[in-house]
Tab-separated table of C-alpha atoms in Angstrom:
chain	number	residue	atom	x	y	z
A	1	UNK	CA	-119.870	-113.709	-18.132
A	2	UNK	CA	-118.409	-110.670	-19.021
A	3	UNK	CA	-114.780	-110.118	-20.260
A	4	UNK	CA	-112.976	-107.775	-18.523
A	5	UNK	CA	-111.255	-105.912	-21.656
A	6	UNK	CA	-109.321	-103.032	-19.662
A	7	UNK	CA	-105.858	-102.829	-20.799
A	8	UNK	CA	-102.728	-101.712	-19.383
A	9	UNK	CA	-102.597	-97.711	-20.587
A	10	UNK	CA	-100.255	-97.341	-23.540
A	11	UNK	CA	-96.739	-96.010	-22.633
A	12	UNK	CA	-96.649	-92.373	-23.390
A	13	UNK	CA	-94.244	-91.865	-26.929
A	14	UNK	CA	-91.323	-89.516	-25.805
A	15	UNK	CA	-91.877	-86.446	-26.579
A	16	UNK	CA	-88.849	-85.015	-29.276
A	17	UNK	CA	-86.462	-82.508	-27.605
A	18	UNK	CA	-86.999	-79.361	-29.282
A	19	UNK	CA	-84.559	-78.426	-31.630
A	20	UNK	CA	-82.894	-75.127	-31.513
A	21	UNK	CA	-84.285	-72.585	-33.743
A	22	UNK	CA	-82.191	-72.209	-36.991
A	23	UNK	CA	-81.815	-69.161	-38.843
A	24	UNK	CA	-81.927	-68.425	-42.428
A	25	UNK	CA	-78.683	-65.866	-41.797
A	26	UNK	CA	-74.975	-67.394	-43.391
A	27	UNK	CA	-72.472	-68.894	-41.310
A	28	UNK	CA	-70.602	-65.859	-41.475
A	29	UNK	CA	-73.115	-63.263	-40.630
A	30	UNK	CA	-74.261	-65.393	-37.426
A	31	UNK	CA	-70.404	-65.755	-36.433
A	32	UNK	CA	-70.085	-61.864	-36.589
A	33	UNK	CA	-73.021	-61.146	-34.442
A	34	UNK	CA	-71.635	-63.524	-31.692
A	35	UNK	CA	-68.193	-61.633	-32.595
A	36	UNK	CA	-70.110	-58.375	-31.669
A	37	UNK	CA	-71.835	-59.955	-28.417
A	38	UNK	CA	-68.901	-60.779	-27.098
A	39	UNK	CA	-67.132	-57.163	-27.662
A	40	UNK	CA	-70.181	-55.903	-26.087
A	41	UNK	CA	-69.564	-58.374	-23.149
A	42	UNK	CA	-66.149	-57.214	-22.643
A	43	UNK	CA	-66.841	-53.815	-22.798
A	44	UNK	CA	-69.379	-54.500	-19.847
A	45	UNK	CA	-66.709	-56.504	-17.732
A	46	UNK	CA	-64.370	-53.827	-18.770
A	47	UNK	CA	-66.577	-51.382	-17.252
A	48	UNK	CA	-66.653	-52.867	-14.340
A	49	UNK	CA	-63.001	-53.169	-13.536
A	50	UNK	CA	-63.158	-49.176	-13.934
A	51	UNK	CA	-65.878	-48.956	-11.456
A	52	UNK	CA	-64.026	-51.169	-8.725
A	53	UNK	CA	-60.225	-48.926	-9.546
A	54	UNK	CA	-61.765	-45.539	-9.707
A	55	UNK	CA	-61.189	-43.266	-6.258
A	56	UNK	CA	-63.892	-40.973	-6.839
A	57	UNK	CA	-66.298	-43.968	-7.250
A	58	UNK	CA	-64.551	-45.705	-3.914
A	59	UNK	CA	-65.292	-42.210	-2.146
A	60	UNK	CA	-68.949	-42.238	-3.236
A	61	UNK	CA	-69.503	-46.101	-1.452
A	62	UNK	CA	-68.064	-44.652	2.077
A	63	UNK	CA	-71.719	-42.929	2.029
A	64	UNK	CA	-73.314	-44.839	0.008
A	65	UNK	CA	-76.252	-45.143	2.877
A	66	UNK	CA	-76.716	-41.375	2.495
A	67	UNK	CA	-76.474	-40.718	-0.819
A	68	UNK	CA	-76.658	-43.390	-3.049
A	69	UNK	CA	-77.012	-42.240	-6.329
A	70	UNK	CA	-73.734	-40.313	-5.804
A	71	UNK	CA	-72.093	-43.738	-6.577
A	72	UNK	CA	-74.012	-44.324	-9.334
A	73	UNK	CA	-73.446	-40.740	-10.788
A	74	UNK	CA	-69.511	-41.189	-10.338
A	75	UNK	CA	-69.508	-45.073	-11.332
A	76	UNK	CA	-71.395	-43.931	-15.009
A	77	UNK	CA	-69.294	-40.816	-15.087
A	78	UNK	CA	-65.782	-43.161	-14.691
A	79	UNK	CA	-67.090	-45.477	-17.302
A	80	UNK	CA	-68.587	-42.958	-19.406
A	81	UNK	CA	-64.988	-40.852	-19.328
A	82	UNK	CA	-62.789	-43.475	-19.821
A	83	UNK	CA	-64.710	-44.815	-23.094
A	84	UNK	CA	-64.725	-41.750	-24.429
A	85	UNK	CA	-61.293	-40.921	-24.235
A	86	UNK	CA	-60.640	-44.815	-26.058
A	87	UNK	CA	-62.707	-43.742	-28.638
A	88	UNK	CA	-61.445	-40.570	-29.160
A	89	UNK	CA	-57.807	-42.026	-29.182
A	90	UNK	CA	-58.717	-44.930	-31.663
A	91	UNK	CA	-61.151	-42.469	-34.223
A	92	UNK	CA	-61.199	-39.463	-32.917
A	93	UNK	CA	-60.301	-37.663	-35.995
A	94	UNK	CA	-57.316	-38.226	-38.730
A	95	UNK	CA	-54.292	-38.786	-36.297
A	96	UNK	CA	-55.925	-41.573	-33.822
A	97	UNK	CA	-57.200	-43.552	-37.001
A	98	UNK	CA	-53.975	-43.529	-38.947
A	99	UNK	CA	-52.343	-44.644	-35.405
A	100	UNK	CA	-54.876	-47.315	-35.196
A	101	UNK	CA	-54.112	-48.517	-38.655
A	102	UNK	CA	-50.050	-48.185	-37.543
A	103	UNK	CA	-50.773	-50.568	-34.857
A	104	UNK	CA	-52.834	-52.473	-36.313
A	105	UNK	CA	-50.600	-53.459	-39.011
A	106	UNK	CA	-47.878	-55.772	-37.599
A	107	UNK	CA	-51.268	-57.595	-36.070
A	108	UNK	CA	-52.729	-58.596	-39.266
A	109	UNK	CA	-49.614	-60.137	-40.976
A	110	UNK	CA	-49.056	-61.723	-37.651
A	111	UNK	CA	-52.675	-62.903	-37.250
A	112	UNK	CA	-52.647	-63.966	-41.114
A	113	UNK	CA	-49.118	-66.314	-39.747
A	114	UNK	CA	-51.000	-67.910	-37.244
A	115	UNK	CA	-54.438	-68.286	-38.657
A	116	UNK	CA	-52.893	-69.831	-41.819
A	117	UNK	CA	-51.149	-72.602	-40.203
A	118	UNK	CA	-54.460	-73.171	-37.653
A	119	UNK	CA	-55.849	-73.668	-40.718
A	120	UNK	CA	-53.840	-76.479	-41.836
A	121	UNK	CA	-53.957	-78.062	-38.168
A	122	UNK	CA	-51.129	-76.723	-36.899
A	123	UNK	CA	-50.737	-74.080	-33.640
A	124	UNK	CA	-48.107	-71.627	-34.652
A	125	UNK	CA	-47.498	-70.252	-31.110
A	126	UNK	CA	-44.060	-69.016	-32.958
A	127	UNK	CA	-44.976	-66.138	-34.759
A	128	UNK	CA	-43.018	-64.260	-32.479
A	129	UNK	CA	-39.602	-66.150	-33.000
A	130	UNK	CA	-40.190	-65.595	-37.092
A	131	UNK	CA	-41.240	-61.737	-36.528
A	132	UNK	CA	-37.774	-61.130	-35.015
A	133	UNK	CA	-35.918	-63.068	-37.326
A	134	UNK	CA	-37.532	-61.411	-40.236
A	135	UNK	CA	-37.241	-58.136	-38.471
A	136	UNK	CA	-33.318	-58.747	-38.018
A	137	UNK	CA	-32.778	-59.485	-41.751
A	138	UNK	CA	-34.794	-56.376	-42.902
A	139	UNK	CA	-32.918	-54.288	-40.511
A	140	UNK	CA	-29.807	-55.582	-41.588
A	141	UNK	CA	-30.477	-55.263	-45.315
A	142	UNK	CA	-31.629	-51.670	-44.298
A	143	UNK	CA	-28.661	-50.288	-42.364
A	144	UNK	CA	-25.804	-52.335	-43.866
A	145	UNK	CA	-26.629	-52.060	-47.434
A	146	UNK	CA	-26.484	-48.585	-49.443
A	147	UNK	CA	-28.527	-49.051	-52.349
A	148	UNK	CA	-30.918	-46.635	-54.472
A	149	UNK	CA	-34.959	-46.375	-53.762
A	150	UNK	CA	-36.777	-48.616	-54.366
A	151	UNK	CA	-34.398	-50.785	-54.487
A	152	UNK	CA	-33.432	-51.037	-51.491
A	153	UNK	CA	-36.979	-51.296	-49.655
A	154	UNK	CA	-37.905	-54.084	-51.857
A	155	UNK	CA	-34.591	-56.419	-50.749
A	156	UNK	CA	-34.712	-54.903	-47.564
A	157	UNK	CA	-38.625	-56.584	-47.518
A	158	UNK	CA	-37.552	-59.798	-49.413
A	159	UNK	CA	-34.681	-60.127	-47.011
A	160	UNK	CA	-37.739	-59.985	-43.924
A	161	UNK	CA	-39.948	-62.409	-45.945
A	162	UNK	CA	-37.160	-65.174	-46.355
A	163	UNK	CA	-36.336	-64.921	-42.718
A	164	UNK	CA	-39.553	-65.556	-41.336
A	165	UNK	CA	-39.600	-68.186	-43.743
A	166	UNK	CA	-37.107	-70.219	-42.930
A	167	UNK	CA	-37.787	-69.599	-38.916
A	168	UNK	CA	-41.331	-71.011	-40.112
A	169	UNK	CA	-40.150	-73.787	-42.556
A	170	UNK	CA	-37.822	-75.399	-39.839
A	171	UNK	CA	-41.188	-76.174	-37.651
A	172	UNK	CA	-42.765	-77.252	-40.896
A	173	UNK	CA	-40.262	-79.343	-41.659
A	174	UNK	CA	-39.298	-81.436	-38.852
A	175	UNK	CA	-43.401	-81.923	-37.872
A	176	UNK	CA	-43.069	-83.705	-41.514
A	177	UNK	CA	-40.098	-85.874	-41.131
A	178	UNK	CA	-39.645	-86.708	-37.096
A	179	UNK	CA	-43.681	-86.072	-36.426
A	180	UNK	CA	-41.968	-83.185	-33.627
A	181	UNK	CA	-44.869	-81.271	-32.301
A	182	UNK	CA	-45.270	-77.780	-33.312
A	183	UNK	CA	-46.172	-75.872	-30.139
A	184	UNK	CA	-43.036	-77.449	-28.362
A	185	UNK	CA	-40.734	-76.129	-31.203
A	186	UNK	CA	-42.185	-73.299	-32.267
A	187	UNK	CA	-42.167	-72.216	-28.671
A	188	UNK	CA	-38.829	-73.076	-27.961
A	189	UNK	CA	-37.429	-71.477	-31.491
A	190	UNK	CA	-39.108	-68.062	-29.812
A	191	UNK	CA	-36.237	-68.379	-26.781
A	192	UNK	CA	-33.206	-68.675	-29.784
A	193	UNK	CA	-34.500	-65.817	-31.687
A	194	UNK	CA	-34.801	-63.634	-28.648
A	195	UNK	CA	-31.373	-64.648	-27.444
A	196	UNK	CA	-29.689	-64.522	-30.851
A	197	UNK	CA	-31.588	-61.071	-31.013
A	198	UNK	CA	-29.659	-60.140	-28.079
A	199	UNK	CA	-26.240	-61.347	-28.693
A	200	UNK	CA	-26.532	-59.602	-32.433
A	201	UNK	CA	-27.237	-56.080	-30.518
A	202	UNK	CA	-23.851	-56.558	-28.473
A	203	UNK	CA	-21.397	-57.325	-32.082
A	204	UNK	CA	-19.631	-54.718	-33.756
A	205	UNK	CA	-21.772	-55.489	-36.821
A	206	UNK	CA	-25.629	-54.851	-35.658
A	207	UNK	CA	-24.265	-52.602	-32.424
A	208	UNK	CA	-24.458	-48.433	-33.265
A	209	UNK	CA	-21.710	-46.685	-33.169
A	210	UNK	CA	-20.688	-44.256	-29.952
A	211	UNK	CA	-23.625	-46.383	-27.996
A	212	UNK	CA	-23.450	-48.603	-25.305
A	213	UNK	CA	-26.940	-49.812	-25.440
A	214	UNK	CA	-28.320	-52.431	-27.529
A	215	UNK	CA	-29.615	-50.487	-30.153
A	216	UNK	CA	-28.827	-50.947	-34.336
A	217	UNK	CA	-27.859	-48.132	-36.754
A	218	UNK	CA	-30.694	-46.195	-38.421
A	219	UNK	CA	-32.479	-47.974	-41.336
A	220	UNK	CA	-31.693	-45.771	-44.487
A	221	UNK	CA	-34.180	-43.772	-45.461
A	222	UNK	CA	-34.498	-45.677	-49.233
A	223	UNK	CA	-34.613	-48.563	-47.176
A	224	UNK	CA	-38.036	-47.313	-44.905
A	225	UNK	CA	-41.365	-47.749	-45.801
A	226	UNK	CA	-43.109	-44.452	-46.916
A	227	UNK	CA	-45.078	-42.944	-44.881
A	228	UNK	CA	-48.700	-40.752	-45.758
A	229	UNK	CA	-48.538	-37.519	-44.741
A	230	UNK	CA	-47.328	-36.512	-41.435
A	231	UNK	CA	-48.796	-39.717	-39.803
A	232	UNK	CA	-46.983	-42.165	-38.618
A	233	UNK	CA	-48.914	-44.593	-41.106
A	234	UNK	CA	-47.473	-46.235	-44.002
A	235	UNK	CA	-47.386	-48.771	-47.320
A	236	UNK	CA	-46.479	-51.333	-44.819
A	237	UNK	CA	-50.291	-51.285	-44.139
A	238	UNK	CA	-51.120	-51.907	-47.420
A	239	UNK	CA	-49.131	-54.815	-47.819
A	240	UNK	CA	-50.915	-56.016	-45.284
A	241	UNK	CA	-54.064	-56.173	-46.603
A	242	UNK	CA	-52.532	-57.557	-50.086
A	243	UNK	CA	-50.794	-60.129	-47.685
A	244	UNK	CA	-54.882	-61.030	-46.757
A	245	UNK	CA	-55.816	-61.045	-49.961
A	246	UNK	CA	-53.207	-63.554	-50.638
A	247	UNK	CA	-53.830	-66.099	-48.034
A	248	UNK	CA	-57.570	-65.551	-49.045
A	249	UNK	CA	-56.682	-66.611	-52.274
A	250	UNK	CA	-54.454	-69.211	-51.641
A	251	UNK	CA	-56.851	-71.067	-49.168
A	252	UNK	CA	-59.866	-70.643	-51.242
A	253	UNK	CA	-58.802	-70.627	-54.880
A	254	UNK	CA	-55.502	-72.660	-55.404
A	255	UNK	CA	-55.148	-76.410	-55.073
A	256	UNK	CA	-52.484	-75.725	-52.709
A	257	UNK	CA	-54.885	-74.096	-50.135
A	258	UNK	CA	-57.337	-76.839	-51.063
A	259	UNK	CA	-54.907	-79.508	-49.881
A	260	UNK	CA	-54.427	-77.298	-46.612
A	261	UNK	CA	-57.204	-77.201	-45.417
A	262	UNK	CA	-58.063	-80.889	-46.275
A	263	UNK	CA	-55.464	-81.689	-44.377
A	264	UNK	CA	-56.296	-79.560	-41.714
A	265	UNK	CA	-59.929	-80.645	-42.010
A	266	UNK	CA	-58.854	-84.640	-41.536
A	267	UNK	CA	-55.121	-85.220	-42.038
A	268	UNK	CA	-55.718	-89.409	-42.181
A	269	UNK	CA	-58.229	-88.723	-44.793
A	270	UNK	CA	-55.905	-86.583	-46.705
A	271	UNK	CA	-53.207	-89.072	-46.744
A	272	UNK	CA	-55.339	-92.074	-47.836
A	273	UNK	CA	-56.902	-89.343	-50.473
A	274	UNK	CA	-53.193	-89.587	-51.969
A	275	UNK	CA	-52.134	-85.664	-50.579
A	276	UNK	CA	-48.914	-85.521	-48.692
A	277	UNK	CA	-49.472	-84.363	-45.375
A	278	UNK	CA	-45.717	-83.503	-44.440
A	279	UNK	CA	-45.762	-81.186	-47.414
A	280	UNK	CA	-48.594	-79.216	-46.526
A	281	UNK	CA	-47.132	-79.105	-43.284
A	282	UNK	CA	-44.019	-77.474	-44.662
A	283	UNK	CA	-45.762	-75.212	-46.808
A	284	UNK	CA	-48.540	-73.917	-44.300
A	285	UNK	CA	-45.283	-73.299	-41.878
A	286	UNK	CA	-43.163	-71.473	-44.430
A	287	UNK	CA	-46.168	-69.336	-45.873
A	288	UNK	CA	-46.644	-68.426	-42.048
A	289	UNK	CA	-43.034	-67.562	-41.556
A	290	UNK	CA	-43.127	-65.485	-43.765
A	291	UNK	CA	-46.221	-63.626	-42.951
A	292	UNK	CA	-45.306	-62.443	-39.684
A	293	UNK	CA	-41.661	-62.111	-41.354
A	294	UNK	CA	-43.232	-59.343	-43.541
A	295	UNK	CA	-44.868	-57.923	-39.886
A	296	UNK	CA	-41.293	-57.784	-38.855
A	297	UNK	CA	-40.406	-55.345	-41.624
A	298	UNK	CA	-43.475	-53.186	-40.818
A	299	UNK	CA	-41.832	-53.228	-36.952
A	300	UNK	CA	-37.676	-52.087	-37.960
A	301	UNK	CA	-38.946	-50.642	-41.873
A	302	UNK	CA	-41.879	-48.315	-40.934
A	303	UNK	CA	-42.605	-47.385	-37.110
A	304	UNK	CA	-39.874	-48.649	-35.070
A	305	UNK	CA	-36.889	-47.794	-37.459
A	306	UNK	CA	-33.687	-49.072	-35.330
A	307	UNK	CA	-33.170	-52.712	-34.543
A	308	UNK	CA	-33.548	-53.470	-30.373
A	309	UNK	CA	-34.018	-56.162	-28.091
A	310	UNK	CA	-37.825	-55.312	-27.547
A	311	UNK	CA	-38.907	-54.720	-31.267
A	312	UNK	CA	-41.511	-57.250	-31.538
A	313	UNK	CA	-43.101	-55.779	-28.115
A	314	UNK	CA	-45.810	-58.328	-27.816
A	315	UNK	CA	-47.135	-58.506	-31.486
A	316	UNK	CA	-46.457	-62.355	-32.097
A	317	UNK	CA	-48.687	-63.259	-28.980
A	318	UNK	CA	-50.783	-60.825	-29.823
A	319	UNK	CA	-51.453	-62.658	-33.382
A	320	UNK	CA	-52.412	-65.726	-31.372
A	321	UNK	CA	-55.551	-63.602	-30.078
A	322	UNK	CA	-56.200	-61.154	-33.522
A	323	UNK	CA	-56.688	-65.099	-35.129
A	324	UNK	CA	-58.408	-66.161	-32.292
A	325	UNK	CA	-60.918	-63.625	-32.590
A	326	UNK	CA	-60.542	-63.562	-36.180
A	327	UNK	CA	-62.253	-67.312	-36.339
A	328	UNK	CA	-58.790	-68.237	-38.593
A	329	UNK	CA	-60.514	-66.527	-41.787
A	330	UNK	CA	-58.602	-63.547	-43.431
A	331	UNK	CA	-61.396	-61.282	-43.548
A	332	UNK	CA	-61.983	-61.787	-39.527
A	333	UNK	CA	-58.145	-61.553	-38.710
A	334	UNK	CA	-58.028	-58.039	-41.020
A	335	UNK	CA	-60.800	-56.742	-38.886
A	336	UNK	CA	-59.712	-58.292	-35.378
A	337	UNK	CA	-56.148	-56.745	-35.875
A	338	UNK	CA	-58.018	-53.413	-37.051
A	339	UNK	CA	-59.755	-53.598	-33.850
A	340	UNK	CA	-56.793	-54.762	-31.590
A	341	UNK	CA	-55.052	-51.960	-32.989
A	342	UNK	CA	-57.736	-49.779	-32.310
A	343	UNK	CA	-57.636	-50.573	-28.747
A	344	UNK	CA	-53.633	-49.921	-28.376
A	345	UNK	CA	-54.125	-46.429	-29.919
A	346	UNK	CA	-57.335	-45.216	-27.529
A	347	UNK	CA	-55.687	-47.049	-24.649
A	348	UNK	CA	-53.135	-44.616	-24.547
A	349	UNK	CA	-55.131	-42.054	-24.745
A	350	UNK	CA	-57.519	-42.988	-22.380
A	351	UNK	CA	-54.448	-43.192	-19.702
A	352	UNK	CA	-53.636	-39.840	-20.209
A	353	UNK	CA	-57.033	-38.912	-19.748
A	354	UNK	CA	-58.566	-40.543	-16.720
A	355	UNK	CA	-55.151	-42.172	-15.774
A	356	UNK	CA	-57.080	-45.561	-16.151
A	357	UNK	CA	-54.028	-48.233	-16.376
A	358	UNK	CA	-52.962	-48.951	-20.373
A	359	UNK	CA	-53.392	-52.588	-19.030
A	360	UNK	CA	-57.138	-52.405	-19.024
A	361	UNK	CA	-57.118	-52.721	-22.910
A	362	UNK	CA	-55.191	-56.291	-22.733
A	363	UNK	CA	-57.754	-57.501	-20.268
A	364	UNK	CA	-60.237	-56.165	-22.727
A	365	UNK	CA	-58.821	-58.110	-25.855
A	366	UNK	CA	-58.522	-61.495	-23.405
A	367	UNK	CA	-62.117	-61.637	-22.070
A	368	UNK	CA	-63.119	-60.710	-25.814
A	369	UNK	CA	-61.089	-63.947	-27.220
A	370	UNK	CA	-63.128	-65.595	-24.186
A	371	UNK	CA	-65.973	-64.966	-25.268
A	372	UNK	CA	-65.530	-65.698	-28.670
A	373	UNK	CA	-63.767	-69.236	-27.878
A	374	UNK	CA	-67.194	-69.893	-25.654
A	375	UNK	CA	-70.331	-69.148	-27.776
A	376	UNK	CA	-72.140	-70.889	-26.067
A	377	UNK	CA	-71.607	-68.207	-23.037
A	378	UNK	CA	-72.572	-65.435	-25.151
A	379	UNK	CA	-75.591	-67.348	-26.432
A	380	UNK	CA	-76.782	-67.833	-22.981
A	381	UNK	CA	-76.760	-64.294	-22.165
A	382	UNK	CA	-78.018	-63.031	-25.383
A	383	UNK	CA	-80.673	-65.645	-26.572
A	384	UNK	CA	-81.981	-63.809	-29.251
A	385	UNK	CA	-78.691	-64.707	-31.225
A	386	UNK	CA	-79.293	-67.286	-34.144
A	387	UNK	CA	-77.866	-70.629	-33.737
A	388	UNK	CA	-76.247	-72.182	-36.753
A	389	UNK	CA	-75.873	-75.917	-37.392
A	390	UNK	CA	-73.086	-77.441	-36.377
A	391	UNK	CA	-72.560	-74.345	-34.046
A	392	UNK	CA	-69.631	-75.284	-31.482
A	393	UNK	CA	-66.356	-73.314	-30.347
A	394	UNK	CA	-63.859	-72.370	-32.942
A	395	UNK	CA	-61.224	-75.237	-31.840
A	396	UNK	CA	-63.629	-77.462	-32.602
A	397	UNK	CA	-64.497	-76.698	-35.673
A	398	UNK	CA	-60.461	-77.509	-36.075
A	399	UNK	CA	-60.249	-73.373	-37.605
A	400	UNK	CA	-62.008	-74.238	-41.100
A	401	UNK	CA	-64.483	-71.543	-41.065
C-alpha cells in the first residue's frame, strides 16, 4: 500500500516591492535638480503658450497641409525670439543684470518674511500688509524729516523695520493668546494697510503739494538708498542678502531659531518639551514683519522714491511664490527671488521685442511653483532624477528643509 505523499504546493512568498533607487547626492543637491526640472518644465509650457498666441505661427497652420514645416519653422522661430529677448533683458550685459538684481531685491526680503514664519508653522499670506506699512514709515521718516546722511537713511530704515514689525507682531501675537488663525488675519490686515495707505495719500500730511493725485513728497536724497553707478541698483540689495544671512543664522545657529523650527517641526512636542509655543509664534511673526518691512524701504528708499497707492505692486504675493520655490531655506529664497527678478527684467524686454504679453512671465513663475510643490510630477517625466528618502512635496515636509 503505497502512501500517497503529494502535498498541496507551497504558497508562493510575496515578492518585496522594489524600493526606489536612492542616491548618494545631499538633500539639497537632489532638491535643486528637481528645482531645475521644473524651470525646464515651465519653460516648455511657456513655449507653448507662445506657439498657440503667435500670428505668424497661426498663418503657417491655415496651410499647414501644403507646407508643413513652415509651422514648424515659425513655431521654433517665435519661441526661439521671444527667449532670447528674456535673456537678453535679464543678462544681457551690465544694465539688464543690475535691473534684475533691482527687482529682485524687494523679493528676497519678502520671500525671507514668508519663508521664516513657514518655517515656524505659520502661513504669512501678509507680507504684503507689513511691506506697505513699513514702506509708509520709511517714506515718512524720508520726506518729513530733514536730517544729515547717514543719518537719516539709517532712521529712515529703522523706521521701515519697526513697521513691518509691529504689522507682523499683531498676527504673532493674537495666534498666541486667542489661538486666531494666521491666514484669516494676516489676510485681512492686507485690506487695512491698503486702505489706510489710501486715506494717508489724501491728508495734508503724506499728500504733495500743488498735486491732486495720491502721490507723497520726494524722499530726501540723505534719506535714499545709494545707488552704483548709473544703474538703478542699490545698497538696498545688499541688505538683502545680509537680511539672508541673518535668518540663516538665526534658524540654524541660535537657540531661538532652534525653538522655531521645533515648533514648527511638532508644536505639541515643543510644548510638552517645556518651549513656549505662543512665543515663538510672536517672534517668527515679528522677525517676518520686519523682513518684508525692510523690502518696503527698498520699494519708497531706492527704486520707487515717492509714496503711492500701488507701491508694493505685487511683491508681497510674489514672496509667497519666491519661498515657495525657494523650499523655505534662505539660500533657495535668495536664488528664487534672483530668478523671479530675473524674469520681471527680460519680460519687459521681451514685450518690446516680439510684443509677447509681460503676463507670460507670471504664468511662467506659477507653473514653476507647480512644479516644484508636485515632485512627484517632475519625477515622472524626468526619471532619471534621484529620489531622496522621505521625498514628498514641500508642505509636507511642514517647510523644514
Amino acid at each position: 500500500m503505497s502512501t500517497d505523499t503529494t502535498t498541496e504546493p507551497e504558497k508562493a512568498a510575496p515578492v518585496p516591492a522594489k524600493e526606489p533607487q536612492r542616491s548618494g547626492l545631499p538633500s539639497w543637491a537632489i532638491q535643486g535638480l528637481v528645482s531645475l526640472s521644473a524651470i525646464v518644465l515651465a519653460l516648455v509650457v511657456g513655449a507653448i503658450l507662445i506657439i498657440i498666441g503667435d500670428d505668424q505661427v497661426k498663418a503657417a497652420v491655415s496651410y499647414f497641409g501644403a507646407a508643413p514645416m513652415d509651422t514648424f519653422s515659425a513655431a521654433f522661430s517665435a519661441v526661439g525670439e521671444a527667449y532670447k529677448a528674456l535673456a537678453a533683458g535679464a543678462i544681457g550685459g551690465v544694465t539688464p543684470i543690475t535691473e534684475s538684481l533691482t527687482q529682485a531685491t524687494p523679493l528676497i526680503c519678502g520671500g525671507l518674511a514668508v519663508s521664516l514664519a513657514f518655517r515656524t508653522g505659520l502661513f504669512n499670506i501678509g507680507a504684503q500688509g507689513q511691506l506697505i506699512i513699513g514702506a509708509i514709515l520709511a517714506a515718512w521718516v524720508g520726506f518729513a524729516w530733514h536730517l544729515p546722511p547717514g543719518l537719516h537713511l539709517i532712521l529712515a530704515v529703522i523706521a521701515g523695520l519697526v513697521g513691518g514689525a509691529i504689522w507682523g507682531g499683531v498676527v504673532g501675537l493674537l495666534k498666541a493668546r486667542t489661538g486666531a488663525h494666521e491666514v484669516i488675519v494676516t489676510i485681512m490686515l492686507n485690506y487695512v494697510a491698503i486702505y489706510l495707505l489710501q486715506w494717508l495719500l489724501t491728508t495734508t500730511t503724506f499728500k504733495r503739494p500743488g498735486r491732486t493725485d495720491p502721490i507723497s513728497p520726494i524722499v530726501d536724497a540723505n534719506a535714499q538708498y545709494p545707488q552704483f553707478g548709473s544703474t538703478r541698483l542699490h545698497v538696498g540689495f545688499l541688505l538683502a542678502l545680509l537680511a539672508a544671512a541673518f535668518v540663516w543664522w538665526l534658524l540654524n545657529r541660535s537657540t531661538v531659531g532652534f525653538e522655531l523650527r521645533a515648533v514648527g517641526a511638532n508644536a505639541d512636542a515643543s510644548r510638552t518639551a517645556g518651549m513656549s509655543v505662543g512665543k515663538a509664534y510672536f517672534i517668527a511673526m515679528l522677525v517676518a514683519g520686519a523682513l518684508a518691512g525692510l523690502a518696503g524701504t527698498q520699494q519708497v528708499l531706492g527704486t520707487d522714491l515717492p509714496l503711492t497707492d500701488g507701491v508694493a505692486a505685487s511683491v508681497g504675493f510674489d514672496a509667497i511664490t519666491v519661498a515657495l520655490l525657494g523650499r523655505g531655506t534662505p539660500l533657495g529664497t535668495v536664488l528664487a527671488g534672483l530668478l523671479f527678478g530675473a524674469l520681471n527684467a527680460g519680460g519687459l524686454q521681451m514685450q518690446l521685442e516680439t510684443q509677447t504679453p509681460l503676463t507670460l512671465t507670471t504664468v511662467l513663475q506659477a507653473v514653476i511653483v507647480l512644479f516644484v510643490a508636485a515632485p512627484a510630477l517632475v519625477r515622472s517625466v524626468f526619471r532619471f532624477l534621484p529620489k531622496e528618502r522621505g521625498a514628498g512635496t514641500v508642505l509636507a515636509k511642514g517647510w523644514n528643509g
